[in-house]
Coordinates of C-alpha atoms in Angstrom, one line a residue:
Chain A
M1 CA 0.0 0.0 0.1
R2 CA 2.9 2.4 1.0
G3 CA 4.5 1.7 -2.4
F4 CA 1.2 2.3 -4.2
L5 CA 1.0 5.7 -2.6
L6 CA 4.5 6.6 -3.2
R7 CA 4.2 5.7 -6.9
L8 CA 1.0 7.6 -7.1
A9 CA 2.6 10.6 -5.6
R10 CA 5.4 10.3 -7.9
R11 CA 3.2 10.2 -10.9
L12 CA 1.1 13.3 -9.6
V13 CA 4.4 15.4 -9.3
G14 CA 5.2 14.3 -12.8
A15 CA 1.7 15.4 -14.1
L16 CA 1.9 18.9 -12.5
V17 CA 5.1 19.5 -14.3
M18 CA 3.6 18.4 -17.5
I19 CA 0.6 20.5 -17.1
W20 CA 2.8 23.4 -16.2
A21 CA 5.0 22.8 -19.3
V22 CA 1.8 22.8 -21.5
A23 CA 0.3 25.8 -19.9
T24 CA 3.7 27.8 -20.4
F25 CA 3.6 26.6 -24.0
T26 CA 0.3 28.0 -24.9
F27 CA 1.1 31.2 -22.8
F28 CA 4.1 32.0 -25.4
L29 CA 2.1 30.5 -28.3
I30 CA -0.6 33.0 -28.1
R31 CA 2.2 35.7 -28.3
M32 CA 3.4 34.3 -31.6
I33 CA -0.1 34.3 -33.3
P34 CA 0.1 36.6 -36.2
G35 CA -1.5 40.0 -35.7
D36 CA -1.0 39.8 -31.9
P37 CA -4.5 39.2 -30.7
V38 CA -4.0 40.4 -27.2
A39 CA -3.0 43.9 -28.6
A40 CA -5.8 43.7 -31.2
Q41 CA -8.3 43.0 -28.4
L42 CA -7.0 46.0 -26.3
N43 CA -7.3 48.3 -29.2
M44 CA -10.9 47.2 -30.0
L45 CA -11.8 47.7 -26.5
E46 CA -10.4 51.2 -26.5
Q47 CA -12.1 52.1 -29.7
Q48 CA -15.3 50.9 -28.1
G49 CA -14.9 53.9 -25.7
M50 CA -13.1 52.1 -22.8
S51 CA -10.3 54.1 -21.0
E52 CA -7.0 52.4 -21.4
S53 CA -6.9 51.1 -17.9
Q54 CA -10.4 49.8 -18.1
A55 CA -9.7 48.0 -21.4
A56 CA -6.3 46.7 -20.0
A57 CA -8.2 45.3 -16.9
R58 CA -11.0 43.5 -19.2
V59 CA -8.1 42.0 -21.3
A60 CA -6.5 40.9 -18.0
G61 CA -9.7 39.3 -17.0
M62 CA -9.5 37.2 -20.4
Y63 CA -6.1 36.3 -20.7
G64 CA -4.9 36.3 -17.1
F65 CA -2.4 39.1 -17.5
Y66 CA -2.1 42.8 -18.0
P67 CA -1.1 43.5 -21.7
K68 CA 1.2 46.4 -20.9
D69 CA 3.2 44.6 -18.3
P70 CA 6.8 43.3 -19.0
L71 CA 6.7 39.6 -20.1
P72 CA 8.2 37.9 -16.9
I73 CA 5.3 39.9 -14.8
Q74 CA 2.8 38.7 -17.2
Y75 CA 3.9 35.2 -17.0
L76 CA 3.8 35.3 -13.3
H77 CA 0.2 36.9 -13.3
Y78 CA -0.9 34.1 -15.7
M79 CA 0.6 31.2 -13.8
Q80 CA -0.9 32.6 -10.4
Q81 CA -4.4 32.7 -12.0
M82 CA -3.8 29.2 -13.4
A83 CA -2.9 27.9 -9.9
H84 CA -6.3 29.3 -8.7
L85 CA -7.9 27.3 -11.5
D86 CA -9.0 30.5 -13.1
L87 CA -8.7 30.1 -17.0
G88 CA -9.9 33.6 -17.7
Q89 CA -12.7 34.7 -19.6
S90 CA -14.1 33.8 -23.0
I91 CA -14.1 36.3 -25.9
S92 CA -16.7 34.8 -28.0
Y93 CA -19.1 34.2 -25.2
T94 CA -18.5 37.8 -23.7
G95 CA -17.5 37.7 -20.1
V96 CA -18.3 34.0 -19.1
P97 CA -15.6 32.4 -17.3
V98 CA -13.9 29.8 -19.6
M99 CA -13.9 27.3 -16.8
H100 CA -17.5 27.2 -17.0
I101 CA -17.7 26.6 -20.7
I102 CA -15.0 23.9 -20.4
L103 CA -16.7 22.1 -17.6
S104 CA -20.1 22.0 -19.4
A105 CA -18.2 20.4 -22.4
L106 CA -16.1 18.1 -20.4
P107 CA -18.8 15.5 -19.6
Y108 CA -19.6 15.1 -23.3
T109 CA -15.9 14.3 -24.2
L110 CA -15.3 12.1 -21.1
G111 CA -18.6 10.3 -21.9
L112 CA -17.7 9.5 -25.4
V113 CA -14.1 8.7 -24.9
V114 CA -14.3 6.5 -21.7
T115 CA -17.2 4.5 -23.1
G116 CA -15.4 4.4 -26.3
I117 CA -12.1 3.1 -24.7
I118 CA -13.8 0.4 -22.4
L119 CA -16.1 -1.0 -25.3
T120 CA -13.3 -1.0 -28.0
F121 CA -11.1 -2.8 -25.3
I122 CA -13.9 -5.4 -24.6
V123 CA -14.8 -6.0 -28.2
G124 CA -11.2 -6.0 -29.3
V125 CA -10.0 -8.4 -26.6
I126 CA -12.9 -10.7 -27.1
G127 CA -12.2 -10.7 -30.9
G128 CA -8.4 -11.3 -30.3
V129 CA -9.1 -14.3 -28.0
F130 CA -11.2 -16.0 -30.8
A131 CA -9.0 -15.1 -33.4
A132 CA -6.1 -16.8 -31.4
I133 CA -8.0 -19.8 -30.4
Y134 CA -9.5 -20.5 -33.9
R135 CA -6.6 -19.1 -35.7
N136 CA -6.5 -22.3 -37.9
T137 CA -10.1 -21.9 -39.0
W138 CA -11.9 -19.3 -41.2
V139 CA -13.4 -17.7 -38.1
G140 CA -9.9 -16.8 -36.7
S141 CA -8.4 -15.8 -39.9
S142 CA -11.4 -13.7 -41.0
I143 CA -11.1 -11.8 -37.5
T144 CA -7.5 -11.2 -38.4
V145 CA -8.0 -9.9 -41.7
V146 CA -10.7 -7.8 -40.8
G147 CA -8.6 -6.4 -37.8
S148 CA -5.7 -5.7 -40.0
I149 CA -7.9 -3.7 -42.4
L150 CA -9.8 -1.7 -39.8
H151 CA -6.4 -0.9 -38.3
G152 CA -5.2 0.7 -41.6
I153 CA -8.4 2.9 -42.0
P154 CA -7.9 6.3 -40.2
Q155 CA -10.4 7.2 -37.6
F156 CA -11.9 10.1 -39.4
M157 CA -12.7 8.3 -42.3
V158 CA -14.6 5.7 -40.4
A159 CA -16.5 8.5 -38.7
L160 CA -17.0 10.3 -42.1
L161 CA -18.4 7.1 -43.7
L162 CA -20.6 6.3 -40.7
A163 CA -22.0 9.8 -40.6
Y164 CA -22.5 9.5 -44.5
L165 CA -24.3 6.1 -44.6
L166 CA -26.1 6.1 -41.3
A167 CA -27.1 9.6 -40.6
T168 CA -27.5 11.6 -43.8
A169 CA -27.9 8.9 -46.6
H170 CA -30.1 6.7 -44.5
P171 CA -31.1 8.8 -41.5
I172 CA -31.3 5.9 -39.0
F173 CA -29.5 7.5 -36.1
P174 CA -29.7 11.1 -35.0
F175 CA -26.8 13.4 -35.0
G176 CA -25.9 17.2 -34.5
A177 CA -26.8 17.2 -30.7
P178 CA -26.0 15.2 -27.7
Y179 CA -29.8 14.8 -27.1
D180 CA -33.1 16.1 -28.6
A181 CA -34.0 19.7 -27.7
A182 CA -37.3 18.8 -26.8
I183 CA -36.3 16.5 -24.0
S184 CA -35.3 18.0 -20.6
P185 CA -32.2 16.6 -19.0
G186 CA -32.6 14.5 -16.0
I187 CA -32.3 11.0 -14.7
T188 CA -35.3 9.9 -16.7
W189 CA -35.6 6.8 -18.9
T190 CA -36.5 9.0 -21.9
F191 CA -33.6 11.4 -21.5
L192 CA -31.1 8.8 -20.9
S193 CA -32.0 6.5 -23.7
N194 CA -32.2 9.6 -26.0
L195 CA -28.7 10.5 -24.9
G196 CA -27.4 7.0 -25.5
L197 CA -29.1 7.1 -29.1
H198 CA -27.3 10.1 -30.0
A199 CA -23.9 8.5 -28.9
V200 CA -24.3 5.6 -30.7
L201 CA -22.7 6.4 -34.0
P202 CA -19.7 8.5 -32.3
I203 CA -19.0 5.5 -30.1
A204 CA -19.3 2.9 -32.9
A205 CA -16.6 5.1 -34.7
F206 CA -14.2 4.6 -31.8
I207 CA -15.0 0.9 -31.7
I208 CA -14.7 0.2 -35.4
S209 CA -11.3 2.1 -35.6
G210 CA -9.8 0.7 -32.6
F211 CA -11.0 -2.9 -32.7
G212 CA -8.3 -3.9 -35.1
F213 CA -5.5 -2.8 -32.7
W214 CA -6.8 -4.5 -29.7
A215 CA -7.8 -7.6 -31.5
L216 CA -4.3 -8.1 -33.1
A217 CA -2.5 -7.3 -29.8
M218 CA -4.8 -9.8 -27.9
K219 CA -4.4 -12.4 -30.4
A220 CA -0.3 -12.0 -30.5
S221 CA -0.5 -12.2 -26.5
V222 CA -2.9 -15.2 -26.5
V223 CA -0.8 -17.2 -29.0
T224 CA 2.3 -16.5 -26.9
T225 CA 0.6 -17.5 -23.6
L226 CA -0.8 -20.8 -25.4
G227 CA 2.8 -21.8 -25.5
D228 CA 3.7 -21.2 -22.0
D229 CA 4.5 -24.2 -19.7
F230 CA 2.0 -23.6 -17.2
I231 CA -0.7 -23.9 -19.8
L232 CA 0.7 -27.4 -20.9
A233 CA 1.1 -28.3 -17.2
A234 CA -2.5 -27.6 -16.6
E235 CA -3.5 -29.3 -19.9
L236 CA -1.6 -32.5 -18.7
R237 CA -3.5 -32.1 -15.3
G238 CA -6.6 -32.4 -17.3
I239 CA -8.4 -29.3 -16.5
K240 CA -11.7 -28.3 -18.0
P241 CA -11.6 -26.2 -21.0
S242 CA -13.5 -23.3 -19.4
I243 CA -10.8 -23.1 -16.7
R244 CA -8.1 -23.5 -19.3
F245 CA -9.8 -20.6 -21.1
R246 CA -9.7 -18.5 -17.9
Y247 CA -5.8 -19.2 -17.3
I248 CA -5.1 -18.3 -20.9
A249 CA -7.3 -14.9 -21.0
R250 CA -6.1 -13.8 -17.6
N251 CA -2.3 -13.9 -18.4
A252 CA -2.8 -12.8 -22.0
F253 CA -4.7 -9.8 -20.9
L254 CA -2.1 -8.3 -18.7
P255 CA 0.5 -7.2 -21.3
L256 CA -2.3 -5.3 -22.9
F257 CA -2.6 -2.9 -20.2
T258 CA 0.6 -1.4 -21.2
Y259 CA -0.8 -0.2 -24.5
L260 CA -3.7 1.4 -22.8
A261 CA -1.8 4.7 -22.3
I262 CA -1.2 5.0 -25.9
A263 CA -4.8 4.0 -26.6
I264 CA -6.0 6.8 -24.2
G265 CA -3.9 9.6 -25.9
Y266 CA -5.1 8.4 -29.2
T267 CA -8.8 8.2 -28.3
F268 CA -8.8 11.8 -26.7
G269 CA -7.0 13.2 -29.8
G270 CA -9.3 11.4 -32.1
A271 CA -12.4 12.8 -30.2
I272 CA -11.8 16.1 -32.1
F273 CA -12.7 14.3 -35.4
I274 CA -15.5 12.5 -34.0
E275 CA -17.0 15.6 -32.3
Q276 CA -16.6 17.7 -35.4
I277 CA -18.0 15.1 -37.9
F278 CA -21.0 14.3 -35.4
D279 CA -21.3 18.0 -34.4
Y280 CA -21.1 16.7 -30.7
P281 CA -20.4 19.5 -28.3
G282 CA -17.3 18.3 -26.3
L283 CA -13.9 19.7 -25.6
G284 CA -12.6 19.0 -29.3
L285 CA -15.2 20.9 -31.1
L286 CA -15.1 23.5 -28.5
Q287 CA -11.3 24.0 -29.3
L288 CA -12.0 23.8 -33.2
N289 CA -14.9 26.4 -33.1
S290 CA -12.8 28.8 -30.6
I291 CA -10.1 29.1 -33.3
G292 CA -12.7 29.9 -35.9
V293 CA -13.8 32.9 -33.7
H294 CA -10.2 33.9 -32.4
D295 CA -11.3 33.0 -28.9
Y296 CA -7.8 32.2 -27.8
P297 CA -8.4 32.0 -24.0
L298 CA -11.0 29.3 -24.7
M299 CA -8.7 27.6 -27.3
Q300 CA -5.9 27.3 -24.7
A301 CA -8.2 26.2 -21.8
A302 CA -9.7 23.4 -24.0
F303 CA -6.4 22.1 -25.0
L304 CA -4.9 22.3 -21.5
M305 CA -8.2 20.3 -20.3
I306 CA -7.8 17.7 -23.0
T307 CA -4.1 17.2 -21.9
V308 CA -5.0 17.0 -18.3
A309 CA -7.7 14.5 -19.1
V310 CA -5.2 12.3 -20.9
I311 CA -2.5 12.8 -18.1
V312 CA -5.1 11.8 -15.4
S313 CA -6.4 8.8 -17.5
N314 CA -2.9 7.5 -17.9
I315 CA -2.4 7.7 -14.2
V316 CA -5.6 6.0 -13.6
A317 CA -4.8 3.3 -16.0
E318 CA -1.2 2.8 -14.5
M319 CA -2.7 2.5 -11.0
L320 CA -5.2 0.1 -12.3
Y321 CA -2.4 -2.1 -13.8
T322 CA -0.5 -2.1 -10.5
V323 CA -3.6 -3.2 -8.7
I324 CA -4.4 -6.0 -11.3
D325 CA -0.9 -7.4 -11.7
P326 CA 0.6 -8.5 -8.4
R327 CA 4.1 -8.8 -10.0
I328 CA 4.2 -5.0 -10.6
R329 CA 2.8 -4.3 -7.1
T330 CA 5.6 -6.2 -5.3
A331 CA 8.4 -5.2 -7.5
R332 CA 10.3 -2.1 -6.8
Chain B
M1 CA 11.7 -19.0 -40.4
N2 CA 12.9 -21.6 -38.0
T3 CA 15.2 -23.4 -40.5
I4 CA 16.7 -19.9 -41.6
V5 CA 17.6 -19.1 -37.9
S6 CA 19.2 -22.5 -37.4
E7 CA 21.5 -21.8 -40.4
E8 CA 23.0 -18.8 -38.6
P9 CA 25.6 -20.4 -36.4
Q10 CA 26.9 -22.4 -39.5
A11 CA 27.1 -19.1 -41.4
L12 CA 28.9 -17.6 -38.6
S13 CA 31.5 -20.3 -38.4
T14 CA 32.2 -20.0 -42.1
Y15 CA 32.6 -16.3 -41.8
P16 CA 35.3 -15.6 -44.2
S17 CA 38.6 -14.3 -43.1
A18 CA 39.9 -10.8 -44.1
Q19 CA 42.1 -12.7 -46.9
T20 CA 39.1 -14.1 -48.9
P21 CA 36.3 -11.9 -49.0
R22 CA 33.1 -13.6 -49.7
H23 CA 31.3 -12.5 -52.6
R24 CA 28.3 -10.6 -51.4
P25 CA 25.3 -9.8 -53.9
S26 CA 24.7 -6.1 -54.4
S27 CA 21.8 -4.7 -52.5
W28 CA 19.8 -4.1 -55.8
A29 CA 20.3 -7.7 -56.8
V30 CA 18.9 -8.7 -53.2
A31 CA 16.1 -6.3 -53.5
W32 CA 15.3 -7.6 -56.9
D33 CA 15.4 -11.2 -55.7
V34 CA 13.1 -10.7 -52.9
L35 CA 10.6 -8.8 -55.1
R36 CA 10.5 -11.6 -57.5
R37 CA 9.7 -14.2 -55.0
R38 CA 7.0 -11.9 -53.4
P39 CA 4.5 -10.6 -55.9
T40 CA 2.4 -9.0 -53.4
G41 CA 5.6 -6.8 -52.5
L42 CA 6.1 -6.1 -56.1
L43 CA 2.4 -5.0 -56.1
G44 CA 3.0 -2.7 -53.2
L45 CA 5.9 -1.2 -54.9
A46 CA 4.0 -0.8 -58.2
I47 CA 1.2 1.1 -56.2
L48 CA 3.8 3.5 -54.4
L49 CA 5.7 4.2 -57.8
F50 CA 2.2 5.0 -59.4
F51 CA 1.4 7.5 -56.6
I52 CA 5.1 8.8 -56.6
G53 CA 4.6 9.3 -60.4
M54 CA 1.4 11.0 -59.8
A55 CA 2.6 13.4 -57.3
A56 CA 5.8 14.3 -59.4
F57 CA 4.5 14.5 -62.9
G58 CA 0.7 14.5 -62.5
P59 CA 0.3 18.5 -61.8
L60 CA 2.4 19.2 -64.9
F61 CA -0.5 18.3 -67.1
Y62 CA -3.0 20.7 -65.5
P63 CA -3.0 24.5 -65.3
A64 CA -2.2 26.2 -62.0
E65 CA -5.7 27.3 -61.8
L66 CA -8.1 24.3 -62.6
P67 CA -11.0 25.4 -64.8
S68 CA -14.5 25.3 -63.2
N69 CA -17.9 25.3 -64.5
P70 CA -20.7 26.7 -62.4
S71 CA -23.4 25.1 -64.5
N72 CA -22.1 21.5 -64.1
I73 CA -21.8 21.1 -60.3
F74 CA -21.7 17.8 -58.6
A75 CA -21.9 15.9 -61.9
G76 CA -21.7 12.3 -61.8
P77 CA -19.0 10.2 -63.6
S78 CA -18.9 10.9 -67.4
P79 CA -16.3 10.4 -70.1
A80 CA -15.3 14.1 -69.7
H81 CA -15.2 13.9 -66.0
P82 CA -14.3 10.1 -65.0
L83 CA -14.9 11.0 -61.4
G84 CA -17.6 13.7 -61.7
T85 CA -17.1 17.3 -60.6
D86 CA -17.1 19.1 -57.2
F87 CA -19.1 21.9 -55.8
Q88 CA -17.6 24.5 -58.5
G89 CA -17.8 22.2 -61.4
T90 CA -14.1 21.4 -61.4
D91 CA -13.0 18.0 -62.5
T92 CA -12.5 15.6 -59.6
L93 CA -9.8 13.6 -61.2
A94 CA -7.9 16.6 -61.7
L95 CA -8.2 17.6 -58.1
V96 CA -7.1 14.3 -57.0
I97 CA -3.8 14.4 -59.1
T98 CA -2.8 17.9 -58.5
G99 CA -3.8 17.5 -54.8
S100 CA -1.5 14.4 -54.6
R101 CA 1.7 16.4 -54.5
Y102 CA 1.4 18.4 -51.3
V103 CA 0.0 15.3 -49.4
L104 CA 2.7 12.8 -50.5
L105 CA 5.6 15.0 -50.3
S106 CA 4.8 16.3 -46.7
A107 CA 4.2 12.6 -45.7
F108 CA 7.4 11.5 -47.1
L109 CA 9.3 14.5 -45.2
A110 CA 7.3 13.8 -42.1
G111 CA 8.4 10.1 -42.3
L112 CA 12.1 11.2 -42.8
F113 CA 12.0 13.8 -40.0
T114 CA 10.4 11.2 -37.6
A115 CA 13.0 8.5 -38.5
V116 CA 16.0 10.8 -38.1
F117 CA 14.8 12.5 -35.0
G118 CA 13.7 9.0 -33.4
T119 CA 16.7 7.2 -34.5
V120 CA 19.3 9.8 -33.4
T121 CA 17.7 10.4 -30.0
G122 CA 17.3 6.8 -29.5
L123 CA 20.8 5.9 -30.2
I124 CA 22.3 8.6 -28.0
S125 CA 20.0 7.9 -25.1
G126 CA 20.3 4.0 -25.3
Y127 CA 24.2 4.2 -25.9
Y128 CA 25.5 7.0 -23.7
L129 CA 22.8 6.4 -20.8
G130 CA 23.1 8.7 -17.8
V131 CA 22.1 12.4 -18.2
P132 CA 21.4 12.4 -22.0
D133 CA 19.1 9.5 -21.6
S134 CA 17.0 10.8 -18.7
I135 CA 16.5 14.0 -20.6
I136 CA 15.6 12.3 -23.8
T137 CA 13.3 9.9 -22.2
K138 CA 11.4 12.6 -20.4
L139 CA 11.1 14.5 -23.5
A140 CA 9.9 11.4 -25.4
D141 CA 7.4 10.6 -22.7
F142 CA 6.1 14.3 -22.8
V143 CA 5.8 14.1 -26.7
L144 CA 4.0 10.9 -26.5
T145 CA 1.5 12.2 -23.8
I146 CA 0.5 15.1 -25.4
P147 CA -2.4 14.4 -27.7
S148 CA -1.2 15.3 -31.1
F149 CA -4.3 16.4 -33.1
P150 CA -5.4 18.9 -30.4
L151 CA -1.7 20.1 -30.3
L152 CA -1.7 20.6 -34.1
V153 CA -4.9 22.3 -34.0
V154 CA -3.4 24.8 -31.4
L155 CA -0.1 25.0 -33.6
S156 CA -2.3 25.8 -36.6
T157 CA -2.9 29.3 -35.2
V158 CA 0.6 30.1 -35.4
W159 CA 1.9 27.7 -38.2
K160 CA 0.1 27.7 -41.6
F161 CA 1.8 24.6 -42.7
G162 CA 1.8 26.3 -46.2
S163 CA 4.9 24.2 -47.6
P164 CA 5.2 20.3 -47.4
L165 CA 8.5 21.1 -45.6
A166 CA 6.8 22.9 -42.8
M167 CA 4.0 20.2 -42.4
G168 CA 6.6 17.4 -42.4
L169 CA 9.1 19.2 -39.8
V170 CA 6.1 19.6 -37.4
L171 CA 4.7 16.1 -37.8
G172 CA 8.3 14.8 -37.3
L173 CA 8.7 16.9 -34.3
I174 CA 5.7 15.5 -32.5
G175 CA 6.0 12.1 -33.9
W176 CA 9.6 10.9 -32.9
G177 CA 8.7 9.8 -29.4
A178 CA 7.6 6.1 -30.1
L179 CA 10.5 5.4 -32.4
A180 CA 13.1 7.0 -29.9
R181 CA 11.9 4.7 -27.2
A182 CA 12.0 1.5 -29.3
V183 CA 15.3 2.3 -30.8
R184 CA 16.6 3.0 -27.3
S185 CA 15.4 -0.3 -26.1
Q186 CA 17.1 -2.2 -29.0
V187 CA 20.4 -0.2 -28.3
L188 CA 20.2 -1.4 -24.7
T189 CA 20.4 -5.0 -25.8
L190 CA 22.8 -4.4 -28.5
R191 CA 25.4 -2.5 -26.5
E192 CA 26.1 -5.5 -24.2
R193 CA 26.7 -7.8 -27.1
T194 CA 30.4 -9.2 -27.6
F195 CA 31.0 -7.4 -30.9
I196 CA 30.2 -4.0 -29.3
E197 CA 32.6 -4.9 -26.4
A198 CA 35.3 -6.0 -29.0
A199 CA 34.8 -2.8 -30.8
R200 CA 35.3 -0.8 -27.4
G201 CA 38.2 -3.0 -26.6
L202 CA 39.8 -2.0 -29.9
G203 CA 39.7 1.6 -29.1
F204 CA 37.0 2.8 -31.7
S205 CA 35.4 6.1 -30.8
S206 CA 31.8 6.1 -29.4
V207 CA 30.7 7.7 -32.7
H208 CA 32.1 5.0 -34.6
I209 CA 30.6 2.3 -32.6
I210 CA 27.1 4.0 -32.8
V211 CA 27.2 4.6 -36.5
K212 CA 29.2 1.7 -37.9
E213 CA 28.4 -0.9 -35.3
I214 CA 24.9 -0.3 -33.9
F215 CA 23.1 1.4 -36.4
P216 CA 23.4 -1.3 -39.2
N217 CA 21.6 -3.7 -36.8
I218 CA 18.6 -1.6 -36.6
T219 CA 18.5 -0.2 -40.2
S220 CA 15.5 -2.5 -41.3
Y221 CA 13.5 -1.6 -38.2
V222 CA 14.0 2.0 -38.8
A223 CA 13.1 1.7 -42.5
M224 CA 9.9 0.0 -41.5
K225 CA 9.0 2.5 -39.1
F226 CA 9.9 5.3 -41.7
L227 CA 7.3 3.7 -44.0
L228 CA 4.7 3.4 -41.2
A229 CA 5.4 7.1 -40.3
V230 CA 4.7 8.1 -43.9
T231 CA 1.3 6.4 -43.8
G232 CA 0.6 8.1 -40.4
A233 CA 1.7 11.5 -41.8
I234 CA -0.6 11.3 -44.7
Y235 CA -3.5 10.8 -42.2
A236 CA -2.5 13.5 -40.1
S237 CA -1.9 16.0 -42.9
V238 CA -5.1 15.3 -44.6
A239 CA -6.9 15.1 -41.3
L240 CA -5.7 18.7 -40.4
F241 CA -7.0 20.1 -43.5
F242 CA -10.1 18.2 -43.0
L243 CA -10.7 19.8 -39.7
G244 CA -10.8 23.1 -41.5
V245 CA -8.2 24.9 -39.3
L246 CA -5.8 25.5 -42.1
P247 CA -6.0 27.7 -45.1
L248 CA -8.0 25.9 -47.8
S249 CA -6.4 28.1 -50.6
T250 CA -4.3 25.4 -52.0
N251 CA -5.6 22.1 -53.1
N252 CA -4.8 18.8 -51.7
W253 CA -6.8 15.7 -50.6
G254 CA -7.5 17.0 -47.1
V255 CA -8.8 20.3 -48.7
M256 CA -11.1 18.1 -51.0
L257 CA -12.4 16.1 -48.0
Q258 CA -13.1 19.3 -46.1
F259 CA -15.1 20.8 -49.0
A260 CA -16.9 17.5 -49.6
F261 CA -17.9 17.4 -45.9
S262 CA -18.8 21.2 -45.3
Q263 CA -20.1 22.3 -48.7
A264 CA -23.9 22.3 -48.6
G265 CA -25.3 19.3 -50.4
A266 CA -22.4 17.3 -50.8
M267 CA -22.9 14.9 -47.9
Y268 CA -26.7 14.5 -49.0
T269 CA -26.6 13.5 -52.6
T270 CA -25.3 10.1 -54.0
Q271 CA -24.2 12.1 -57.3
S272 CA -21.4 13.7 -55.2
L273 CA -20.3 10.3 -53.9
P274 CA -17.3 10.0 -56.1
Y275 CA -16.1 13.4 -54.9
L276 CA -16.1 12.2 -51.2
L277 CA -14.6 9.0 -51.9
A278 CA -11.9 9.8 -54.4
P279 CA -9.5 11.1 -51.9
L280 CA -10.5 8.5 -49.3
A281 CA -9.7 5.7 -51.8
C282 CA -6.4 7.3 -52.8
I283 CA -5.4 7.5 -49.1
L284 CA -6.4 3.9 -48.5
L285 CA -4.6 2.7 -51.7
V286 CA -1.4 4.3 -50.6
T287 CA -1.7 2.7 -47.1
F288 CA -2.3 -0.7 -49.0
G289 CA 0.8 -0.2 -51.0
V290 CA 3.0 0.5 -47.9
V291 CA 1.7 -2.3 -46.1
L292 CA 2.5 -4.9 -49.0
F293 CA 5.6 -3.3 -49.6
L294 CA 6.8 -3.5 -45.9
D295 CA 6.8 -7.2 -45.8
A296 CA 9.3 -7.3 -48.7
V297 CA 11.3 -4.4 -47.2
D298 CA 11.8 -6.4 -44.0
E299 CA 13.2 -9.4 -46.0
M300 CA 15.4 -7.3 -48.0
L301 CA 17.0 -5.5 -45.2
N302 CA 17.1 -8.2 -42.6
P303 CA 19.7 -10.8 -43.7
R304 CA 18.3 -13.3 -41.2
L305 CA 14.9 -13.5 -43.2
R306 CA 16.8 -13.8 -46.5
R307 CA 17.1 -17.1 -48.1
G308 CA 20.7 -17.9 -49.2

């Protein structure tokens, strides 16, 4: 337990350093945007009749620093504000705190991505086990072939084709909103089923494009495990096929956890396409739209939040791995 | 495979002394031999050459400004327009051909940068260990953690990716992490092998050992990762234009997809299906070519897989 907490603490420190680096990066990036949006904003507010100090205060509210201060002071102000979890004010949604907008978009992205990762993992692992056990029959080889093909098709293409086939050409599934506007949100069956129906296509896009990776990885892992001595020994002891299956599945399953970090980053990154194509109001769509309207505080915060989500998910996955695999828990 | 590996000790024992250099077939001969025995590899190479030719010479046959015809938009396939027309009445086939250059050149450069950055950092980190290793490992972890598409979208506010070189460089800069890690772990095992120890004992410099002794052992791996990085970069650059955050002034497959997706009507009529599918089909075909060719490349560069 103590080792677990120590490892968690070390990971959290690393995460903070990474978040700090990303925040610093966006701070300097905004300065490099052609046309200097901060100065332009200041100019615009002054022309609207604000005094110089009023305008500067407004800009400070948006970006987290006073535009006339020297750069190091600006940076300190910005970091101070970040440390208080204040991400500034939106420009396109005048005066609304960015944190507020981000937090209302976060559940949609998390819902899609977490459900997507878990379902993809389950479907892929089951497919991989079948592909390995029946690898000499047409069932196994067709799973392998389908997996390799799906693995080669980029995610946004899968989403685009799904949107074309099942939402516009044959409008079977709804898209364009997370739920029908007529239904009021709440813990009711009508609302939840409607929410689920709207999420079917986006999540299906995750599953179809991620299936191949997990199926192929699981197949390779199962095939390796099948050759292990303890499986042979168990077979010689005459264990039931169902128990043999459990032995294999459990042991083959573990190495896959190391890929989970990659899958998490990939899925969060891919969410930007899924959300754009299905017009789903998550963080990715927010980030894209904020660029269109030059709302840089919002863009910066959306990017930061996506990164934080990836980092936190990685830590959760790693901690889960140490809980599941006793060898990792006792080592070190 | 097994029989080939078992031949290895024998091959080592008959390793020629310095006085009698064994005749080694030229690498071109080996490549041709492998391709002849593997028709799928040859097919992959043919597909790749076809697209390289399209990117290199295709745009020469078309004027810089493609003609458009507002009275013939979203036309279906016809003899004059084999793949139909787009929302401006421009020939889709012409768009596909002229649009290939940016995508393929930037993808090639991105693959090159990824391979160079990843290999150099991986070699340094795995061979020298210590401080350079921990810096490079931390950097690689950092690059691997940041989700690349949100990062590219943020970068697009500053960087317009106008030239293939700019696109390739950025994709290389954010894509080297995985390769660096893989190369590092290979170097970690290689550096303990006896032939490296011998080279060190003979007093060769570290640079000589890395370049002449270690690097040749990972070339086939790096070459494969290079090809995979090229396909990854095709997706990435097309996807970035597809997202609509980059200027759509130039023509390429990503811009085509963006217009096909966003222009009113394109997603709603089956007439325009060729316009949406043509760039997708090209991307898939290039990927298919790379995957087929990869198998053969592995055999060409890896002497252990080669038949005598």
